[in-house]
Coordinates of C-alpha atoms in Angstrom, one line a residue:
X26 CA -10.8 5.7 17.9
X27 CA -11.5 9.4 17.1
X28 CA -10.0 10.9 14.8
X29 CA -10.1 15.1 14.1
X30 CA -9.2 17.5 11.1
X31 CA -9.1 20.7 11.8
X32 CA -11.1 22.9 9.2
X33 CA -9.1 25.2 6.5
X34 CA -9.9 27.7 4.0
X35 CA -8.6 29.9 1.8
X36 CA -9.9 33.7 3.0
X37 CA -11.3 34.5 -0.5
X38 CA -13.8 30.7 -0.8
X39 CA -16.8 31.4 -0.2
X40 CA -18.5 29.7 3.1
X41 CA -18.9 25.6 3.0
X42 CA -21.3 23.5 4.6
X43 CA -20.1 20.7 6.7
X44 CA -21.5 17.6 4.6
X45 CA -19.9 19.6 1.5
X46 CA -16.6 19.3 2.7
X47 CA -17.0 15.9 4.2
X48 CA -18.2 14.4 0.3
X49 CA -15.6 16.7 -1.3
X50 CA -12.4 15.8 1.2
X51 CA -13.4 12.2 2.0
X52 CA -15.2 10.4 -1.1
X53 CA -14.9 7.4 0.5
X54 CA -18.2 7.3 1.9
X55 CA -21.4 8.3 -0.1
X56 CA -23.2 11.8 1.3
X57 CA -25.8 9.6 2.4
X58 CA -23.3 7.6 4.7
X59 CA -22.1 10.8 5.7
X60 CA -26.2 11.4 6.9
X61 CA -26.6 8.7 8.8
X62 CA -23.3 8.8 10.8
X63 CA -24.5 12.5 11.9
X64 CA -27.9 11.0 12.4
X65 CA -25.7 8.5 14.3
X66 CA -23.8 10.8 16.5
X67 CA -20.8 10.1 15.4
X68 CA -19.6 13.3 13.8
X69 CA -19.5 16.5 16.1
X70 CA -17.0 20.0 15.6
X71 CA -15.3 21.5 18.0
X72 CA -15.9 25.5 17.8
X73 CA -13.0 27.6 17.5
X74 CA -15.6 30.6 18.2
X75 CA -13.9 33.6 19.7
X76 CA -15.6 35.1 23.1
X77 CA -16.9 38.3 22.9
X78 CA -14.1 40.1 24.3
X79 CA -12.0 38.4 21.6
X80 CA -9.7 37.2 23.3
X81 CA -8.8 33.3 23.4
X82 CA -10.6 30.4 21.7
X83 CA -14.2 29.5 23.4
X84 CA -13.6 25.8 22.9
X85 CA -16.1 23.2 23.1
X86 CA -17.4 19.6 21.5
X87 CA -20.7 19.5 19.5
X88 CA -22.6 17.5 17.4
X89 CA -23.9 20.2 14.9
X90 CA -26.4 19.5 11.6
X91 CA -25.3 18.5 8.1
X92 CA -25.9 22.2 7.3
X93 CA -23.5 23.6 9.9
X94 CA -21.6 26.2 8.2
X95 CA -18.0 25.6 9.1
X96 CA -15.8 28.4 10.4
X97 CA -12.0 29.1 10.1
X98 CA -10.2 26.4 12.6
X99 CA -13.4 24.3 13.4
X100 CA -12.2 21.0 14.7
X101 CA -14.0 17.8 12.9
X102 CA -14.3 14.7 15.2
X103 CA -15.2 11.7 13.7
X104 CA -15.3 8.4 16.0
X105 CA -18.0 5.7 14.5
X106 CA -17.7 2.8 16.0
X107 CA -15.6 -0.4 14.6
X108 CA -18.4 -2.5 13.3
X109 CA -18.8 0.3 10.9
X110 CA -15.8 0.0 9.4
X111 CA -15.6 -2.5 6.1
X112 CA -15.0 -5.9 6.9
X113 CA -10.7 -7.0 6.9
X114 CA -9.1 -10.2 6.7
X115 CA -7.1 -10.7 10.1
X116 CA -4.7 -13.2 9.4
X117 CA -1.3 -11.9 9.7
X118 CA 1.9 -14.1 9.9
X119 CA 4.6 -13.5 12.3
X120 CA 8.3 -13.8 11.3
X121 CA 10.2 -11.9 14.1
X122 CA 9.3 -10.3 17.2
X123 CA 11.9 -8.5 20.2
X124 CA 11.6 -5.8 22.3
X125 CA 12.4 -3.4 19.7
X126 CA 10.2 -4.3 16.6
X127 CA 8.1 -7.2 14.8
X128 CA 8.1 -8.3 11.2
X129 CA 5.2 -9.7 9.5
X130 CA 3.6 -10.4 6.9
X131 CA 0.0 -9.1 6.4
X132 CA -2.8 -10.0 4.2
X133 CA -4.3 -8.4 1.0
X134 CA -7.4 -7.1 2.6
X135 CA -5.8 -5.4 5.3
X136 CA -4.3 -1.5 5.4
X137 CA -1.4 -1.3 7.8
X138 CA -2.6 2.3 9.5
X139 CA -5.5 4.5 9.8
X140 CA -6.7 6.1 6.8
X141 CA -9.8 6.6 4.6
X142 CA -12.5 4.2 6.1
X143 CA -10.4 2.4 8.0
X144 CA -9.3 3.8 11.8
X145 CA -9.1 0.6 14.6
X146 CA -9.8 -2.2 11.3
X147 CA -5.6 -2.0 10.2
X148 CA -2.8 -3.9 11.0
X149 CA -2.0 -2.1 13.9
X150 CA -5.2 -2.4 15.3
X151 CA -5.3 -6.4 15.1
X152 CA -1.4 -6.6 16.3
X153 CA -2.3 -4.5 19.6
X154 CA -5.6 -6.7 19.8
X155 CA -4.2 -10.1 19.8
X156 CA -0.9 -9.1 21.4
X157 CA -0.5 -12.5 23.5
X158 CA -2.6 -14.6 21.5
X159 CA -0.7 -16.2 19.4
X160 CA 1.5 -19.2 19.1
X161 CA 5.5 -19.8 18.2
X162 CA 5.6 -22.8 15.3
X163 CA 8.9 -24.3 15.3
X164 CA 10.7 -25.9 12.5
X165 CA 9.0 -29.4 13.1
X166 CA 5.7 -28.1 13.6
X167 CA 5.5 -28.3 17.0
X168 CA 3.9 -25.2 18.7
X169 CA 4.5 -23.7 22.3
X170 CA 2.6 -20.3 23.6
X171 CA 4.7 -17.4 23.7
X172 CA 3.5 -16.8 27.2
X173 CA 6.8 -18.3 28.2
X174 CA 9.1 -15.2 27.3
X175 CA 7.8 -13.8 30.2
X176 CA 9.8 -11.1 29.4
X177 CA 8.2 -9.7 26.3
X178 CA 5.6 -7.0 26.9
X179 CA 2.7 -9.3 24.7
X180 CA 3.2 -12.3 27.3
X181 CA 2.3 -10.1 30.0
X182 CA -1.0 -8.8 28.8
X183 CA 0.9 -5.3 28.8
X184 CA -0.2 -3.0 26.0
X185 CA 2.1 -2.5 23.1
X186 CA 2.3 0.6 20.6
X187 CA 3.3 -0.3 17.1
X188 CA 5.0 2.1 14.9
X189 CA 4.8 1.4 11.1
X190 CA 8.3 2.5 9.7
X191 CA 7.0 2.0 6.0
X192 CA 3.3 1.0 5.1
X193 CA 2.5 -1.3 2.0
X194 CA -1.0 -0.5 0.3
X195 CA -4.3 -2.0 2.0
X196 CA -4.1 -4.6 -1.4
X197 CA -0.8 -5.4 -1.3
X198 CA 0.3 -8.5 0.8
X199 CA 3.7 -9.2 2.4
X200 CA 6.4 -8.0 4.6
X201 CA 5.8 -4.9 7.1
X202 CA 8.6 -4.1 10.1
X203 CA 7.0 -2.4 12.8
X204 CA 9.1 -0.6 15.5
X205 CA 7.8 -0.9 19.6
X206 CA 8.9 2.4 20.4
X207 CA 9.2 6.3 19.3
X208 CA 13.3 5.4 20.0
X209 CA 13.3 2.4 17.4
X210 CA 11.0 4.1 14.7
X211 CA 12.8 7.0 14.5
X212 CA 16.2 4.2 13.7
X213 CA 14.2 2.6 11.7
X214 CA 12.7 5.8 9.7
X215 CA 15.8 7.0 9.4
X216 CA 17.4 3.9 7.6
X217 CA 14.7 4.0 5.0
X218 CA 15.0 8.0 4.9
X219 CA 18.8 7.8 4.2
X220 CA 18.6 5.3 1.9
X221 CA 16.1 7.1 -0.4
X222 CA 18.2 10.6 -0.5
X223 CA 21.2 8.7 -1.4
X224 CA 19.3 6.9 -4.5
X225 CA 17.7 9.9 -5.7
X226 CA 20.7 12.0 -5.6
X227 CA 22.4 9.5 -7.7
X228 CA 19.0 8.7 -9.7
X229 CA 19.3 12.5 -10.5
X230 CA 22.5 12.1 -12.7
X231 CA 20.8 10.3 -14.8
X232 CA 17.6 11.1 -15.3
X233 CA 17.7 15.2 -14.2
X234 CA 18.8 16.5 -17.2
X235 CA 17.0 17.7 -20.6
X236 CA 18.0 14.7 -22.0
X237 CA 17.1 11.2 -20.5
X238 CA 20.2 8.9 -20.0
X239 CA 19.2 5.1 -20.2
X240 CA 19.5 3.4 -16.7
X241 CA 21.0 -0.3 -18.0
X242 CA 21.0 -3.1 -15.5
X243 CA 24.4 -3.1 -14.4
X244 CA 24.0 0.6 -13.3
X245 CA 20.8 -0.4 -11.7
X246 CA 22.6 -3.0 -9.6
X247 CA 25.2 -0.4 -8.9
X248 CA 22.6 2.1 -7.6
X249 CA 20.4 -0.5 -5.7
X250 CA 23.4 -1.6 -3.9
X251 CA 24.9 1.6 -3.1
X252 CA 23.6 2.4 0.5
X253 CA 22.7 -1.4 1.5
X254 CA 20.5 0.3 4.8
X255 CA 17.1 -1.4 3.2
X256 CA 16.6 -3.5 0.5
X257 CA 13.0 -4.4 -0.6
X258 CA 12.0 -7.0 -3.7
X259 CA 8.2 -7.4 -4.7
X260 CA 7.0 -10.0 -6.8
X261 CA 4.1 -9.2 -9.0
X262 CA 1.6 -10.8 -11.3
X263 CA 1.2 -8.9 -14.3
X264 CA -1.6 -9.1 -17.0
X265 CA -0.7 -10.6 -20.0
X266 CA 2.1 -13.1 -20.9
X267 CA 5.7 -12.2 -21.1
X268 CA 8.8 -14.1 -22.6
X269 CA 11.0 -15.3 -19.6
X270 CA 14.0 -13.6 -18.5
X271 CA 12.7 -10.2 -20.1
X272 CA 13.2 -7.2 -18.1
X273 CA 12.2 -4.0 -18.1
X274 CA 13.8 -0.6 -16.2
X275 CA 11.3 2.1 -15.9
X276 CA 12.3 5.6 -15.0
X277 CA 9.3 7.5 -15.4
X278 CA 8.7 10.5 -12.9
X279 CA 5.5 9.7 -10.4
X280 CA 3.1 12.6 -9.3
X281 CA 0.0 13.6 -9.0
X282 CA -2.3 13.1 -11.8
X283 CA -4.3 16.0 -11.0
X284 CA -1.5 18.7 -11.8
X285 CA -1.5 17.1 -15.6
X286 CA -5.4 17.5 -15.5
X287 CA -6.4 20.8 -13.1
X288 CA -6.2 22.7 -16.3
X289 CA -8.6 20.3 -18.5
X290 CA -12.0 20.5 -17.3
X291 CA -13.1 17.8 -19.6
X292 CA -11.0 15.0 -18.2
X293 CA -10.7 17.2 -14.9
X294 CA -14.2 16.1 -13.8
X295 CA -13.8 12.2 -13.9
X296 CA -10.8 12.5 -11.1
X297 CA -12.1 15.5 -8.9
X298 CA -13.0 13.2 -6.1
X299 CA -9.7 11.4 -5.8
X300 CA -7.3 14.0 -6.5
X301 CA -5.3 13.7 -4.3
X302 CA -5.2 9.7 -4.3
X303 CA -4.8 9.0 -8.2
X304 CA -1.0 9.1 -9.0
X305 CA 0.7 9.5 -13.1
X306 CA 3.6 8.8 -15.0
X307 CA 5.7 11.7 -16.4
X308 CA 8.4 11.8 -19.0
X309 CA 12.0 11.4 -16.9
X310 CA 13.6 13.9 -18.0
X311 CA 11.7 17.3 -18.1
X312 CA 14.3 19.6 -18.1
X313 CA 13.2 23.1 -16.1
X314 CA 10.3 23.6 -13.5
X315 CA 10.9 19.3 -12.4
X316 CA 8.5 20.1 -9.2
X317 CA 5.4 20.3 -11.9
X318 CA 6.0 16.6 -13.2
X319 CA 6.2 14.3 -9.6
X320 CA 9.5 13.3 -8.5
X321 CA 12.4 11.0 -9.7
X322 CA 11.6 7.1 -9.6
X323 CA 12.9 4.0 -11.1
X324 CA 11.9 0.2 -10.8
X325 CA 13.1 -2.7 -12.7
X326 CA 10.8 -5.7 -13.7
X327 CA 12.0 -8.7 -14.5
X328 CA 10.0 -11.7 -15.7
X329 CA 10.7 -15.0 -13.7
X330 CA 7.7 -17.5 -15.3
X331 CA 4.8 -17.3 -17.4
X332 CA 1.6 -19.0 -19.2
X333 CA 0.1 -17.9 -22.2
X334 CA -2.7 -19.6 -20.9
X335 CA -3.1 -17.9 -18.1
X336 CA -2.0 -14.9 -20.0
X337 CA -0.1 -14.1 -17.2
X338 CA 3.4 -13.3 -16.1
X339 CA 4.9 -13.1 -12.6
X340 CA 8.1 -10.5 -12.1
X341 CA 10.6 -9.9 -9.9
X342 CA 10.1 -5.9 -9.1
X343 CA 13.0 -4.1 -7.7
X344 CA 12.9 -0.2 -6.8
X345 CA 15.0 2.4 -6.5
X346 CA 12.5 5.0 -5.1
X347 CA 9.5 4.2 -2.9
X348 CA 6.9 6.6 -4.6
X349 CA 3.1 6.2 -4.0
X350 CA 1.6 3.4 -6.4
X351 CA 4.8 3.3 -8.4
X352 CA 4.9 -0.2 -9.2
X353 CA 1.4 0.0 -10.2
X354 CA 2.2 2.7 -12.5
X355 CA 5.3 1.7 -14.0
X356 CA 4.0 -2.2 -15.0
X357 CA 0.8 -0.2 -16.4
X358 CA 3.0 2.1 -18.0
X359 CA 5.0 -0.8 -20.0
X360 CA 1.6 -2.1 -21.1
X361 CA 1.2 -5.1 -18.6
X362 CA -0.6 -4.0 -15.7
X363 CA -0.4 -5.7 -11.9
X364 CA -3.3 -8.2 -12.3
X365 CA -6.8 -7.4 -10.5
X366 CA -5.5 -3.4 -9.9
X367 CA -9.2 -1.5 -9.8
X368 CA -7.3 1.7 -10.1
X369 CA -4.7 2.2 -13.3
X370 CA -4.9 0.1 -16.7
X371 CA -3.5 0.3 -20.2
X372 CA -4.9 1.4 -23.0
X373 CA -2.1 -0.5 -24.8
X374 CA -2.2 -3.7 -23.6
X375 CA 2.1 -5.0 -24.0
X376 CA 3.1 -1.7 -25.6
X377 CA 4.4 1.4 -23.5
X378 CA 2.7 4.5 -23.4
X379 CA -1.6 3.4 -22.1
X380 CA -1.0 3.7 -18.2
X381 CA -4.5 5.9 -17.2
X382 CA -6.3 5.8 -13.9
X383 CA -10.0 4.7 -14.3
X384 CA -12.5 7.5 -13.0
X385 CA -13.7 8.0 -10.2
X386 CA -16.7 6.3 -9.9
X387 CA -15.3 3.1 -11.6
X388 CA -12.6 3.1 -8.6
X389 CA -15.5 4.0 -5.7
X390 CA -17.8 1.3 -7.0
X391 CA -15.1 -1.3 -6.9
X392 CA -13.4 -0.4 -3.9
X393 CA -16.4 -0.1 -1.8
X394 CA -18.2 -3.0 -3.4
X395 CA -15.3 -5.4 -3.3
X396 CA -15.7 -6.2 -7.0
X397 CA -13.8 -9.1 -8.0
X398 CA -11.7 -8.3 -11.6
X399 CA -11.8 -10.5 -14.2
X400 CA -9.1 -11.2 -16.8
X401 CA -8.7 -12.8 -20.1
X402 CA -9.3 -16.4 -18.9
X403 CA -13.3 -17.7 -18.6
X404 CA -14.0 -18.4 -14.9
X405 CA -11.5 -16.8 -13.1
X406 CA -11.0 -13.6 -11.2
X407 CA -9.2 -11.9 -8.5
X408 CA -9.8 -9.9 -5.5
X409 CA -7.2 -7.4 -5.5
X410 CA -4.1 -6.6 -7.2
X411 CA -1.7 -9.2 -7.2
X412 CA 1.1 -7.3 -5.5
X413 CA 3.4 -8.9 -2.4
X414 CA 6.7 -7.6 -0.7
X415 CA 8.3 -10.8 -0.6
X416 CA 11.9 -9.7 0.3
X417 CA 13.3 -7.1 3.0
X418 CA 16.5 -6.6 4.3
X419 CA 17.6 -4.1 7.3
X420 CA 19.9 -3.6 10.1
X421 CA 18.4 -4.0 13.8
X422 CA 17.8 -1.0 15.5
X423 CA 19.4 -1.8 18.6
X424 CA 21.7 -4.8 18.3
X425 CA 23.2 -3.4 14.6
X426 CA 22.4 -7.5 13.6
X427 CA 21.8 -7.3 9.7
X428 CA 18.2 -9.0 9.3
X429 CA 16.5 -10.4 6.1
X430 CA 13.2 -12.0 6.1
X431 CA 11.4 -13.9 2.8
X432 CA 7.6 -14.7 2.3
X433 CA 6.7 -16.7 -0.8
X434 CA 3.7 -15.2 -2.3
X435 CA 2.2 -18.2 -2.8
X436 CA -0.4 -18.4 0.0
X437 CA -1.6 -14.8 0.3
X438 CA -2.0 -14.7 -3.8
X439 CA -3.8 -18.0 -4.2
X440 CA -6.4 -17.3 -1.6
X441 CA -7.5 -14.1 -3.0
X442 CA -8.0 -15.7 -6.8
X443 CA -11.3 -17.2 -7.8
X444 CA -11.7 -20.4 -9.9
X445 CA -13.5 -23.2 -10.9
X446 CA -11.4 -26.2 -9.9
X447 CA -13.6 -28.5 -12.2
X448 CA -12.4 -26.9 -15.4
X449 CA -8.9 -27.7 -16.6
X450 CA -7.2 -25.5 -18.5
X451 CA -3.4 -27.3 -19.3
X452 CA -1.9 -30.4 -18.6
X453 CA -5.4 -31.6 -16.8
X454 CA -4.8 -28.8 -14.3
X455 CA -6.9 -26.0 -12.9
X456 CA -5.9 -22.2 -13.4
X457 CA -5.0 -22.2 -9.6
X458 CA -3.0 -25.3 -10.0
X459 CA -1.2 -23.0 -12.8
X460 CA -0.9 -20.3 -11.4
X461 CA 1.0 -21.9 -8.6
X462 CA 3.6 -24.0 -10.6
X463 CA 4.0 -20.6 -11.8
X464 CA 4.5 -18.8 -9.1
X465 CA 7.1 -22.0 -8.0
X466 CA 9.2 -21.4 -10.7
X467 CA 9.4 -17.6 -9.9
X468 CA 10.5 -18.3 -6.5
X469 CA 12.8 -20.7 -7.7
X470 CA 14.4 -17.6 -9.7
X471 CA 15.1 -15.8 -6.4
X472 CA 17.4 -18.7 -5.1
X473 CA 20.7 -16.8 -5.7
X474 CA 19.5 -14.9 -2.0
X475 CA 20.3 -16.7 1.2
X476 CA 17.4 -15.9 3.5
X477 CA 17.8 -16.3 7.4
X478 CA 16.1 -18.9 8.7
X479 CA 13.7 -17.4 11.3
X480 CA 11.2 -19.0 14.1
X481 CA 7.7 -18.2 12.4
X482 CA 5.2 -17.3 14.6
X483 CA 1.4 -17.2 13.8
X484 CA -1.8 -15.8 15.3
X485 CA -4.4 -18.7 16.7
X486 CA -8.0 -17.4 16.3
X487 CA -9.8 -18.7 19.4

């Protein structure tokens, strides 16, 4: 799948080569990677070169040298092939699927679109390649190919375009709704849109002024169920160990952490790379000139279980706002970051105040390297952060039929932790046999919600 940037530059910056920008713009890939896909062919520009008579673009694909000195509107095609892209885990869980959209629930090595190093290795990609290739698994456990809805565009070996209405992060696991059309995303979109003006014009009366008004529980209920058009519940596991039934409501701004650093050369140069990826926390209230200091947000953590052998908690997380990494940042920002995240920590572990994103070249190394992260327990570690939509509620974009799907964490966290079985740790029981009593008795803390009992469907790998 190719995909193109078209080249930008301010008229007074001085001229920049092409493997310049590439390592600047996209640090996901080392210079030398960079190299070798040229050496590869897989990188060419098309030249927005005007003709000599100056009129109209003279228009055509190249593959140019490393050294090419990019001009004003250049067109940068990149198209390496798949088995170039890091390795993803494909299994992916099917809870609903009609001709309007599918829910399911994806993996924690998995991102749901394009983006970074990833282009046909997503969720999207797998769902259009295994379209028709997987199974209904009925109540009883019986299962039946799909093949007989002869109606559905996957039984027919048709193509089918997914449209990702929302998009969790490559790490985090759980439920995605995809839309089948343009005509259904935009319904879909716009439920999530709507939903998110309402709550941050009422968020605003709170937190907009000089002064910072508390958000208390009961007005967080009050807000969350305001415009009921989507409702999303995540369920995390935090490091360090939390007395049950504590809870925590966060209102700290989210933005970008390079407008609190651009200014400071010294800690400037350890987030240059990722600027535009590494997210902060700001004060919620900061009276004038707001657009400096991110944008409203609010998330409320409750604690469900947790082992002080483990030294773990798992929470209930609740948001307001859908800002980029927020509930990464705001259970950092508290002091009890989501387990395994390789990009923000605390400085203060269980006191408020220590969120900071690790530099640069701590986050490349582990991303690209797929560095397992220790915590405070010998012999165990985790893969990613322990994050997973388990709860989403929304109205049908065609039938107006309220849906809300559930997906215990248990399966898609458990696989991704790494332990020695043969060491017991409590009770004669491993830290995965732990970790999951824990996480039962967190899901048993969500049975107040009546979930709709859906046909699951799963993908057979043949």
């Amino acid at each position: 799948m190719v995909r193109s940037i078209r080249y930008s530059r301010p008229k007074a910056a001085p001229p920049e080569l092409l493997i310049d920008f590439l390592c600047c713009r996209f640090p996901y890939l080392t210079r030398s990677a960079w190299e070798q896909h040229a050496r590869d062919g897989h990188l060419s520009v098309i030249k927005a070169a005007r003709d000599s008579c100056g009129a109209g673009d003279n228009r055509h694909g190249v593959v140019v040298p490393m050294d090419y000195e990019l001009q004003q509107n250049d067109e940068i095609c990149f198209n390496p092939p798949r088995h170039l892209e890091p390795d993803i885990n494909e299994h992916v869980v099917v809870l609903h699927s009609d001709e309007a959209l599918l829910v399911c629930v994806k993996n924690g090595n998995l991102p749901v679109a394009e983006g970074g190093r990833y282009s046909a290795n997503t969720l999207v990609g797998v769902l259009q390649r295994l379209a028709g290739n997987f199974t209904w698994e009925t109540a009883n456990g019986t299962a039946e190919m799909c093949l007989s809805k002869a109606t559905n565009k996957e039984t027919c070996g048709l193509k089918v375009n997914y449209y990702p209405v929302h998009r969790l992060d490559k790490e985090t696991s759980g439920l995605v709704v995809l839309a089948k059309s343009a005509h259904a995303a935009r319904i879909l979109s716009g439920q999530f849109e709507r939903q998110s003006q309402v709550l941050n014009a009422q968020l605003t009366k709170y937190t907009g002024g000089e002064s910072l008004t508390v958000v208390t529980s009961s007005q967080f209920d009050e807000l969350i169920t305001m415009d009921k058009s989507v409702s999303k519940s995540y369920i995390a596991v935090l490091d360090g160990s939390v007395p049950e039934g504590n809870e925590f409501i966060v209102c700290n701004r989210v933005g970008l952490l390079w407008e609190e650093l651009k200014d400071s050369m010294k800690d400037a140069e350890k987030h240059t790379k990722l600027k535009k990826l590494k997210m902060a926390c700001y004060h919620a209230s900061v009276g004038k000139n707001q657009q400096l200091y991110g944008r409203p947000a609010c998330s409320r953590i409750r604690i469900l279980s947790s082992s002080d052998t483990l030294r773990v908690s798992v929470a209930r997380v609740d948001i307001l706002t859908g800002r980029t990494h927020q509930i990464r940042l705001h259970c950092a920002q508290i002091g009890f970051p989501v387990l395994g995240d390789k990009l923000y920590e605390t400085s203060t572990p269980g006191k408020v105040g220590g969120l900071h994103a690790v530099a640069d070249d701590i986050y490349l190394y582990r991303a690209r390297e797929t560095v397992s992260m220790s915590w405070g327990v010998e012999g165990m570690s985790v893969k990613r952060h322990l994050l997973h939509a388990a709860i989403l509620t929304f109205t049908h974009p065609t039938t107006r039929e309220r849906l809300e799907f559930f997906a215990a964490p248990h399966e898609w966290f458990l696989s991704d932790v790494e332990c020695d079985e043969a060491t017991k740790l409590e009770e004669n029981k491993s830290g995965t046999e732990i970790l999951r009593d824990l996480l039962d008795r967190a899901v048993r803390g969500l049975a107040s919600h009546r979930f709709q009992e859906k046909v699951i469907t799963t993908f057979c790998y043949q």
